PDB file of C-alpha atoms in Angstrom:
ATOM      1  CA  MET A   1     -13.327  17.743  -0.049  1.00 51.00           C
ATOM      2  CA  PRO A   2     -12.055  14.611   1.695  1.00 69.00           C
ATOM      3  CA  GLY A   3     -12.626  11.399  -0.139  1.00 92.00           C
ATOM      4  CA  PRO A   4     -14.958   8.681   1.296  1.00 96.00           C
ATOM      5  CA  PHE A   5     -12.068   6.394   2.358  1.00 96.00           C
ATOM      6  CA  ALA A   6     -10.272   8.949   4.466  1.00 97.00           C
ATOM      7  CA  GLN A   7     -13.601  10.440   5.869  1.00 97.00           C
ATOM      8  CA  ALA A   8     -14.793   6.868   6.881  1.00 97.00           C
ATOM      9  CA  LEU A   9     -11.537   6.098   8.700  1.00 98.00           C
ATOM     10  CA  TYR A  10     -11.562   9.451  10.375  1.00 98.00           C
ATOM     11  CA  ASP A  11     -15.134   9.242  11.501  1.00 97.00           C
ATOM     12  CA  HIS A  12     -14.466   5.677  12.740  1.00 97.00           C
ATOM     13  CA  HIS A  13     -11.409   6.659  14.852  1.00 98.00           C
ATOM     14  CA  PHE A  14     -13.248   9.618  16.399  1.00 98.00           C
ATOM     15  CA  GLY A  15     -16.455   7.726  17.144  1.00 97.00           C
ATOM     16  CA  GLU A  16     -18.497   9.624  14.467  1.00 96.00           C
ATOM     17  CA  GLN A  17     -18.950   7.005  11.765  1.00 96.00           C
ATOM     18  CA  SER A  18     -22.415   7.506  10.150  1.00 94.00           C
ATOM     19  CA  GLY A  19     -22.688   4.265   8.064  1.00 95.00           C
ATOM     20  CA  PRO A  20     -20.587   1.657   6.291  1.00 96.00           C
ATOM     21  CA  LEU A  21     -17.796   2.122   3.948  1.00 96.00           C
ATOM     22  CA  ARG A  22     -18.666   0.439   0.678  1.00 96.00           C
ATOM     23  CA  TYR A  23     -16.682  -0.944  -2.208  1.00 95.00           C
ATOM     24  CA  ARG A  24     -18.584  -0.632  -5.416  1.00 92.00           C
ATOM     25  CA  ASN A  25     -18.329  -1.961  -8.901  1.00 91.00           C
ATOM     26  CA  GLY A  26     -21.509  -0.666 -10.624  1.00 86.00           C
ATOM     27  CA  GLU A  27     -24.344  -2.094  -8.663  1.00 88.00           C
ATOM     28  CA  GLU A  28     -22.171  -4.745  -6.918  1.00 92.00           C
ATOM     29  CA  ILE A  29     -21.397  -3.831  -3.379  1.00 94.00           C
ATOM     30  CA  GLU A  30     -19.009  -5.098  -0.647  1.00 94.00           C
ATOM     31  CA  GLU A  31     -18.821  -3.705   2.922  1.00 93.00           C
ATOM     32  CA  PRO A  32     -15.394  -4.761   4.451  1.00 87.00           C
ATOM     33  CA  GLY A  33     -15.657  -2.841   7.636  1.00 90.00           C
ATOM     34  CA  VAL A  34     -13.134  -0.195   8.395  1.00 93.00           C
ATOM     35  CA  GLU A  35     -11.916  -1.888  11.523  1.00 93.00           C
ATOM     36  CA  ILE A  36      -9.499  -3.918   9.460  1.00 91.00           C
ATOM     37  CA  TYR A  37      -7.440  -0.671   8.863  1.00 93.00           C
ATOM     38  CA  PHE A  38      -6.966  -0.370  12.706  1.00 94.00           C
ATOM     39  CA  ASP A  39      -5.827  -3.904  13.372  1.00 88.00           C
ATOM     40  CA  GLU A  40      -2.700  -4.111  15.365  1.00 84.00           C
ATOM     41  CA  ALA A  41       0.425  -5.014  13.340  1.00 80.00           C
ATOM     42  CA  ALA A  42       2.929  -6.118  15.882  1.00 69.00           C
ATOM     43  CA  PRO A  43       5.450  -8.471  14.297  1.00 66.00           C
ATOM     44  CA  GLU A  44       7.995 -10.192  16.376  1.00 59.00           C
ATOM     45  CA  PRO A  45      11.693  -9.384  15.826  1.00 55.00           C
ATOM     46  CA  ASP A  46      12.236 -12.752  14.159  1.00 54.00           C
ATOM     47  CA  ASP A  47       9.294 -12.551  11.883  1.00 75.00           C
ATOM     48  CA  TRP A  48       9.931 -12.287   8.070  1.00 75.00           C
ATOM     49  CA  LEU A  49       8.897  -8.529   7.608  1.00 82.00           C
ATOM     50  CA  PRO A  50      11.173  -6.943  10.431  1.00 81.00           C
ATOM     51  CA  ALA A  51      14.070  -8.986   9.123  1.00 83.00           C
ATOM     52  CA  HIS A  52      13.948  -7.085   5.800  1.00 89.00           C
ATOM     53  CA  LEU A  53      13.601  -3.529   7.209  1.00 91.00           C
ATOM     54  CA  ASP A  54      15.903  -1.115   8.992  1.00 92.00           C
ATOM     55  CA  GLY A  55      15.661   2.497  10.001  1.00 91.00           C
ATOM     56  CA  PRO A  56      15.136   5.267   9.282  1.00 97.00           C
ATOM     57  CA  LEU A  57      12.054   3.825   7.572  1.00 98.00           C
ATOM     58  CA  VAL A  58       9.341   5.360   5.405  1.00 98.00           C
ATOM     59  CA  ASP A  59       5.746   3.885   5.578  1.00 98.00           C
ATOM     60  CA  LEU A  60       4.042   4.620   2.333  1.00 98.00           C
ATOM     61  CA  GLY A  61       0.351   4.802   2.138  1.00 96.00           C
ATOM     62  CA  ALA A  62       0.279   4.436   5.843  1.00 97.00           C
ATOM     63  CA  GLY A  63      -3.493   4.551   6.309  1.00 96.00           C
ATOM     64  CA  ALA A  64      -4.447   4.815   9.948  1.00 96.00           C
ATOM     65  CA  GLY A  65      -0.845   4.081  10.880  1.00 96.00           C
ATOM     66  CA  ARG A  66      -0.815   0.481  11.967  1.00 94.00           C
ATOM     67  CA  HIS A  67       2.599  -0.451  10.742  1.00 94.00           C
ATOM     68  CA  ALA A  68       4.085   3.000  11.622  1.00 96.00           C
ATOM     69  CA  LEU A  69       2.999   2.423  15.271  1.00 95.00           C
ATOM     70  CA  ALA A  70       4.491  -1.146  15.138  1.00 92.00           C
ATOM     71  CA  PHE A  71       7.830  -0.062  13.811  1.00 93.00           C
ATOM     72  CA  GLN A  72       8.566   3.365  15.123  1.00 94.00           C
ATOM     73  CA  GLU A  73       9.948   2.208  18.454  1.00 89.00           C
ATOM     74  CA  ARG A  74      12.434   0.040  16.577  1.00 88.00           C
ATOM     75  CA  HIS A  75      13.211   2.453  13.684  1.00 91.00           C
ATOM     76  CA  GLY A  76      12.722   6.251  13.204  1.00 92.00           C
ATOM     77  CA  THR A  77       9.631   5.951  11.066  1.00 97.00           C
ATOM     78  CA  VAL A  78       7.974   8.480   8.742  1.00 98.00           C
ATOM     79  CA  ALA A  79       4.370   7.666   7.732  1.00 98.00           C
ATOM     80  CA  VAL A  80       3.138   9.143   4.577  1.00 98.00           C
ATOM     81  CA  GLU A  81      -0.500   9.659   3.451  1.00 97.00           C
ATOM     82  CA  ARG A  82      -2.128  12.024   0.927  1.00 95.00           C
ATOM     83  CA  SER A  83      -5.025  12.990   3.118  1.00 96.00           C
ATOM     84  CA  ASP A  84      -4.879  15.522   5.970  1.00 97.00           C
ATOM     85  CA  LEU A  85      -7.602  13.592   7.756  1.00 98.00           C
ATOM     86  CA  LEU A  86      -5.487  10.395   7.802  1.00 98.00           C
ATOM     87  CA  VAL A  87      -2.431  12.328   8.979  1.00 98.00           C
ATOM     88  CA  GLU A  88      -4.610  13.715  11.793  1.00 98.00           C
ATOM     89  CA  VAL A  89      -5.777  10.119  12.593  1.00 98.00           C
ATOM     90  CA  MET A  90      -2.255   8.774  12.721  1.00 98.00           C
ATOM     91  CA  GLU A  91      -1.095  11.732  15.066  1.00 98.00           C
ATOM     92  CA  ASP A  92      -3.962  11.111  17.366  1.00 98.00           C
ATOM     93  CA  ARG A  93      -3.154   7.360  17.520  1.00 97.00           C
ATOM     94  CA  GLY A  94       0.445   8.103  18.490  1.00 97.00           C
ATOM     95  CA  VAL A  95       2.380   8.115  15.151  1.00 97.00           C
ATOM     96  CA  ARG A  96       5.150  10.537  15.811  1.00 97.00           C
ATOM     97  CA  ASP A  97       6.089  11.657  12.288  1.00 98.00           C
ATOM     98  CA  ALA A  98       3.061  11.525  10.058  1.00 98.00           C
ATOM     99  CA  ARG A  99       3.143  13.619   6.858  1.00 97.00           C
ATOM    100  CA  ARG A 100       0.890  14.569   3.982  1.00 97.00           C
ATOM    101  CA  ALA A 101       2.733  13.482   0.872  1.00 97.00           C
ATOM    102  CA  ASP A 102       2.199  11.570  -2.241  1.00 97.00           C
ATOM    103  CA  MET A 103       3.977   8.183  -2.467  1.00 97.00           C
ATOM    104  CA  PHE A 104       4.216   8.501  -6.333  1.00 97.00           C
ATOM    105  CA  ALA A 105       6.128  11.856  -6.007  1.00 97.00           C
ATOM    106  CA  LEU A 106       8.727  11.034  -3.445  1.00 97.00           C
ATOM    107  CA  ARG A 107      11.433  13.206  -4.938  1.00 97.00           C
ATOM    108  CA  GLU A 108       9.258  16.237  -4.303  1.00 97.00           C
ATOM    109  CA  HIS A 109       9.086  15.382  -0.609  1.00 97.00           C
ATOM    110  CA  PHE A 110      12.382  13.864   0.455  1.00 98.00           C
ATOM    111  CA  GLU A 111      16.052  14.191  -0.278  1.00 97.00           C
ATOM    112  CA  ARG A 112      18.321  11.663  -1.770  1.00 98.00           C
ATOM    113  CA  ASP A 113      19.228   8.619   0.593  1.00 98.00           C
ATOM    114  CA  ARG A 114      16.757   9.959   3.364  1.00 98.00           C
ATOM    115  CA  PHE A 115      15.788   6.402   4.353  1.00 98.00           C
ATOM    116  CA  ARG A 116      17.284   2.953   4.957  1.00 97.00           C
ATOM    117  CA  SER A 117      14.139   1.064   4.231  1.00 97.00           C
ATOM    118  CA  ALA A 118      10.727   1.602   2.717  1.00 97.00           C
ATOM    119  CA  LEU A 119       7.392  -0.160   3.347  1.00 97.00           C
ATOM    120  CA  ALA A 120       4.332  -0.179   1.146  1.00 97.00           C
ATOM    121  CA  VAL A 121       1.907  -2.996   2.135  1.00 93.00           C
ATOM    122  CA  GLY A 122      -1.733  -2.787   1.563  1.00 93.00           C
ATOM    123  CA  THR A 123      -1.504  -3.217  -2.199  1.00 95.00           C
ATOM    124  CA  GLN A 124      -1.217   0.511  -2.798  1.00 95.00           C
ATOM    125  CA  THR A 125       1.724   0.071  -5.132  1.00 97.00           C
ATOM    126  CA  SER A 126      -0.683  -1.181  -7.739  1.00 97.00           C
ATOM    127  CA  LEU A 127      -2.138   2.392  -7.886  1.00 96.00           C
ATOM    128  CA  ALA A 128       0.983   3.122 -10.021  1.00 97.00           C
ATOM    129  CA  ARG A 129      -1.604   2.206 -12.791  1.00 94.00           C
ATOM    130  CA  SER A 130       0.924   0.737 -15.407  1.00 96.00           C
ATOM    131  CA  MET A 131       4.319  -0.839 -15.805  1.00 96.00           C
ATOM    132  CA  ARG A 132       5.757   2.530 -16.725  1.00 97.00           C
ATOM    133  CA  GLY A 133       4.214   3.974 -13.560  1.00 97.00           C
ATOM    134  CA  LEU A 134       5.607   1.101 -11.406  1.00 98.00           C
ATOM    135  CA  ARG A 135       9.045   1.596 -12.905  1.00 98.00           C
ATOM    136  CA  ALA A 136       8.929   5.314 -12.231  1.00 98.00           C
ATOM    137  CA  PHE A 137       7.747   4.699  -8.629  1.00 98.00           C
ATOM    138  CA  LEU A 138      10.723   2.261  -8.033  1.00 98.00           C
ATOM    139  CA  GLY A 139      13.112   4.811  -9.372  1.00 98.00           C
ATOM    140  CA  ASP A 140      11.905   7.467  -7.080  1.00 98.00           C
ATOM    141  CA  LEU A 141      11.999   4.942  -4.168  1.00 98.00           C
ATOM    142  CA  ALA A 142      15.564   4.162  -5.037  1.00 98.00           C
ATOM    143  CA  TYR A 143      16.428   7.924  -4.923  1.00 98.00           C
ATOM    144  CA  VAL A 144      15.105   8.395  -1.402  1.00 98.00           C
ATOM    145  CA  THR A 145      16.599   5.214   0.036  1.00 98.00           C
ATOM    146  CA  ALA A 146      20.344   4.624   0.905  1.00 97.00           C
ATOM    147  CA  PRO A 147      22.723   2.681  -1.591  1.00 97.00           C
ATOM    148  CA  ASP A 148      22.327  -0.286   0.695  1.00 95.00           C
ATOM    149  CA  GLY A 149      18.607   0.297   1.167  1.00 96.00           C
ATOM    150  CA  THR A 150      15.718  -2.224   1.210  1.00 97.00           C
ATOM    151  CA  ALA A 151      12.061  -2.087   0.417  1.00 97.00           C
ATOM    152  CA  VAL A 152       9.020  -4.349   0.960  1.00 97.00           C
ATOM    153  CA  ILE A 153       5.949  -3.946  -1.325  1.00 97.00           C
ATOM    154  CA  ASP A 154       3.079  -6.153  -1.857  1.00 97.00           C
ATOM    155  CA  GLY A 155       0.232  -7.062  -4.355  1.00 97.00           C
ATOM    156  CA  PHE A 156      -2.555  -9.473  -5.303  1.00 97.00           C
ATOM    157  CA  ASP A 157      -1.218 -12.007  -7.787  1.00 97.00           C
ATOM    158  CA  PRO A 158      -3.356 -11.351 -10.889  1.00 97.00           C
ATOM    159  CA  ASP A 159      -3.303 -15.108 -11.954  1.00 94.00           C
ATOM    160  CA  HIS A 160      -4.573 -16.441  -8.699  1.00 96.00           C
ATOM    161  CA  GLU A 161      -8.011 -17.807  -8.464  1.00 96.00           C
ATOM    162  CA  ARG A 162      -8.813 -15.736  -5.264  1.00 95.00           C
ATOM    163  CA  THR A 163      -7.751 -12.557  -7.144  1.00 97.00           C
ATOM    164  CA  ARG A 164      -9.897 -13.295 -10.191  1.00 96.00           C
ATOM    165  CA  GLY A 165     -12.912 -13.583  -7.837  1.00 95.00           C
ATOM    166  CA  LYS A 166     -12.560 -10.092  -6.504  1.00 94.00           C
ATOM    167  CA  LEU A 167     -15.515  -7.666  -6.877  1.00 93.00           C
ATOM    168  CA  ASP A 168     -13.556  -5.307  -9.214  1.00 94.00           C
ATOM    169  CA  TYR A 169     -11.196  -7.660 -11.096  1.00 96.00           C
ATOM    170  CA  TYR A 170     -10.704  -7.137 -14.871  1.00 96.00           C
ATOM    171  CA  GLU A 171      -8.587  -9.449 -16.894  1.00 95.00           C
ATOM    172  CA  ASP A 172      -5.691  -8.469 -19.100  1.00 95.00           C
ATOM    173  CA  PRO A 173      -4.587 -10.527 -22.150  1.00 94.00           C
ATOM    174  CA  SER A 174      -0.866  -9.951 -21.069  1.00 94.00           C
ATOM    175  CA  ASP A 175       0.735 -12.548 -18.805  1.00 95.00           C
ATOM    176  CA  GLY A 176       1.006 -11.527 -15.240  1.00 96.00           C
ATOM    177  CA  LEU A 177      -1.091  -8.418 -15.408  1.00 98.00           C
ATOM    178  CA  ALA A 178      -4.675  -7.499 -14.619  1.00 98.00           C
ATOM    179  CA  TYR A 179      -6.753  -4.468 -13.399  1.00 96.00           C
ATOM    180  CA  ARG A 180      -8.938  -3.554 -10.512  1.00 95.00           C
ATOM    181  CA  VAL A 181     -11.388  -0.715 -10.915  1.00 94.00           C
ATOM    182  CA  MET A 182     -13.010   0.222  -7.656  1.00 91.00           C
ATOM    183  CA  GLN A 183     -15.171   3.112  -6.294  1.00 94.00           C
ATOM    184  CA  LEU A 184     -15.635   3.777  -2.600  1.00 96.00           C
ATOM    185  CA  GLU A 185     -18.850   5.187  -1.044  1.00 96.00           C
ATOM    186  CA  TYR A 186     -19.486   6.598   2.337  1.00 96.00           C
ATOM    187  CA  ASP A 187     -22.127   8.816   3.830  1.00 94.00           C
ATOM    188  CA  GLY A 188     -23.674   9.579   0.426  1.00 92.00           C
ATOM    189  CA  THR A 189     -20.338  10.378  -1.299  1.00 95.00           C
ATOM    190  CA  LEU A 190     -18.957   8.282  -4.194  1.00 94.00           C
ATOM    191  CA  SER A 191     -15.343   8.476  -4.996  1.00 95.00           C
ATOM    192  CA  GLU A 192     -13.782   8.668  -8.415  1.00 93.00           C
ATOM    193  CA  PRO A 193     -12.705   5.240  -9.596  1.00 93.00           C
ATOM    194  CA  TRP A 194      -9.544   3.782  -8.134  1.00 93.00           C
ATOM    195  CA  LEU A 195      -7.548   2.062 -10.893  1.00 95.00           C
ATOM    196  CA  TYR A 196      -5.185  -0.558  -9.640  1.00 96.00           C
ATOM    197  CA  ARG A 197      -2.735  -2.216 -12.082  1.00 97.00           C
ATOM    198  CA  LEU A 198      -1.958  -5.833 -10.754  1.00 98.00           C
ATOM    199  CA  PHE A 199       1.388  -7.192 -11.240  1.00 97.00           C
ATOM    200  CA  SER A 200       2.711 -10.673 -10.715  1.00 98.00           C
ATOM    201  CA  PRO A 201       6.089 -11.019  -8.990  1.00 97.00           C
ATOM    202  CA  ASP A 202       7.791 -11.669 -12.291  1.00 97.00           C
ATOM    203  CA  ARG A 203       6.338  -8.357 -13.584  1.00 98.00           C
ATOM    204  CA  VAL A 204       7.694  -6.578 -10.601  1.00 98.00           C
ATOM    205  CA  ARG A 205      11.084  -8.015 -11.389  1.00 97.00           C
ATOM    206  CA  GLU A 206      10.774  -6.897 -14.946  1.00 98.00           C
ATOM    207  CA  ALA A 207       9.902  -3.340 -13.709  1.00 98.00           C
ATOM    208  CA  THR A 208      13.098  -3.108 -11.498  1.00 98.00           C
ATOM    209  CA  ALA A 209      15.171  -2.955 -14.695  1.00 96.00           C
ATOM    210  CA  GLY A 210      17.150   0.327 -14.561  1.00 95.00           C
ATOM    211  CA  THR A 211      15.843   1.400 -11.225  1.00 97.00           C
ATOM    212  CA  GLY A 212      18.666   0.218  -9.037  1.00 95.00           C
ATOM    213  CA  TRP A 213      16.645  -2.447  -7.401  1.00 98.00           C
ATOM    214  CA  ARG A 214      16.603  -6.248  -7.589  1.00 97.00           C
ATOM    215  CA  VAL A 215      14.005  -8.672  -6.285  1.00 98.00           C
ATOM    216  CA  ALA A 216      15.753 -10.323  -3.391  1.00 96.00           C
ATOM    217  CA  ASP A 217      12.784 -12.441  -2.080  1.00 95.00           C
ATOM    218  CA  VAL A 218       9.092 -13.261  -2.692  1.00 96.00           C
ATOM    219  CA  ARG A 219       6.787 -14.552  -0.072  1.00 94.00           C
ATOM    220  CA  TYR A 220       3.135 -15.507  -0.401  1.00 95.00           C
ATOM    221  CA  GLY A 221       0.562 -15.351   2.356  1.00 90.00           C
ATOM    222  CA  ASP A 222      -1.348 -18.127   4.018  1.00 86.00           C
ATOM    223  CA  ASP A 223      -4.620 -18.793   5.818  1.00 84.00           C
ATOM    224  CA  GLY A 224      -6.701 -17.559   2.758  1.00 88.00           C
ATOM    225  CA  TRP A 225      -4.337 -14.911   1.715  1.00 92.00           C
ATOM    226  CA  ASP A 226      -2.302 -17.071  -0.582  1.00 95.00           C
ATOM    227  CA  HIS A 227      -3.043 -14.616  -3.451  1.00 96.00           C
ATOM    228  CA  LEU A 228      -1.204 -11.920  -1.607  1.00 96.00           C
ATOM    229  CA  PHE A 229       2.541 -11.629  -2.086  1.00 96.00           C
ATOM    230  CA  GLU A 230       5.232  -9.552  -0.634  1.00 95.00           C
ATOM    231  CA  VAL A 231       8.302  -8.739  -2.527  1.00 97.00           C
ATOM    232  CA  THR A 232      11.708  -7.740  -0.902  1.00 97.00           C
ATOM    233  CA  LEU A 233      13.794  -5.382  -2.909  1.00 98.00           C
ATOM    234  CA  GLU A 234      17.518  -4.746  -2.327  1.00 97.00           C
ATOM    235  CA  LYS A 235      19.860  -2.309  -4.173  1.00 95.00           C
ATOM    236  CA  ARG A 236      21.940  -3.850  -6.885  1.00 86.00           C
TER     237      ARG A 236
END
């Protein structure tokens, strides 16, 4: 059975949305609006993000395909999602190569050195759930990217005040770590809890040990997004 997140995006895209998508933490509720997942992502060639990517490119946790649509003209792009519904949405929106695959099992889906760059923005890397899980993900990502490959991932800084104010934030006594535990609800269906492990950039740097990556750059957002960071990874 499709999860609430995929079903809500699918219904929105095809004009059949029957109610809001809700984020829940017990009785606390937020309704972010699914439109945000369809916003255009059209960076200029001299913007920060395109400067760190090359093709062929894999877009991990691609959602409704906003980044794949922005980059596929410039780079051969493969968009990856776990849901058949989201793959169908991406294809209908014009993503040329959308595939059902698990971003945390990349070796099962792609051969060694398949891509020149990888993109995982939307904080989905935090679904690795632990430092060990993050390190395993980075190792798999190194396997499917070329020896001179790059990657860009993002996350919410667990020590930032805005992150601490999130609906589903839970503290951790360790420096640079925290949790988010969130459930999604749509059309009467409540998802299993989504467990996010929040990592600071220093913790990402720690997790790269032994994976073949190094942190080349860290950039924080602005205009109310200064709690969101993007990390550029390069092969050692």
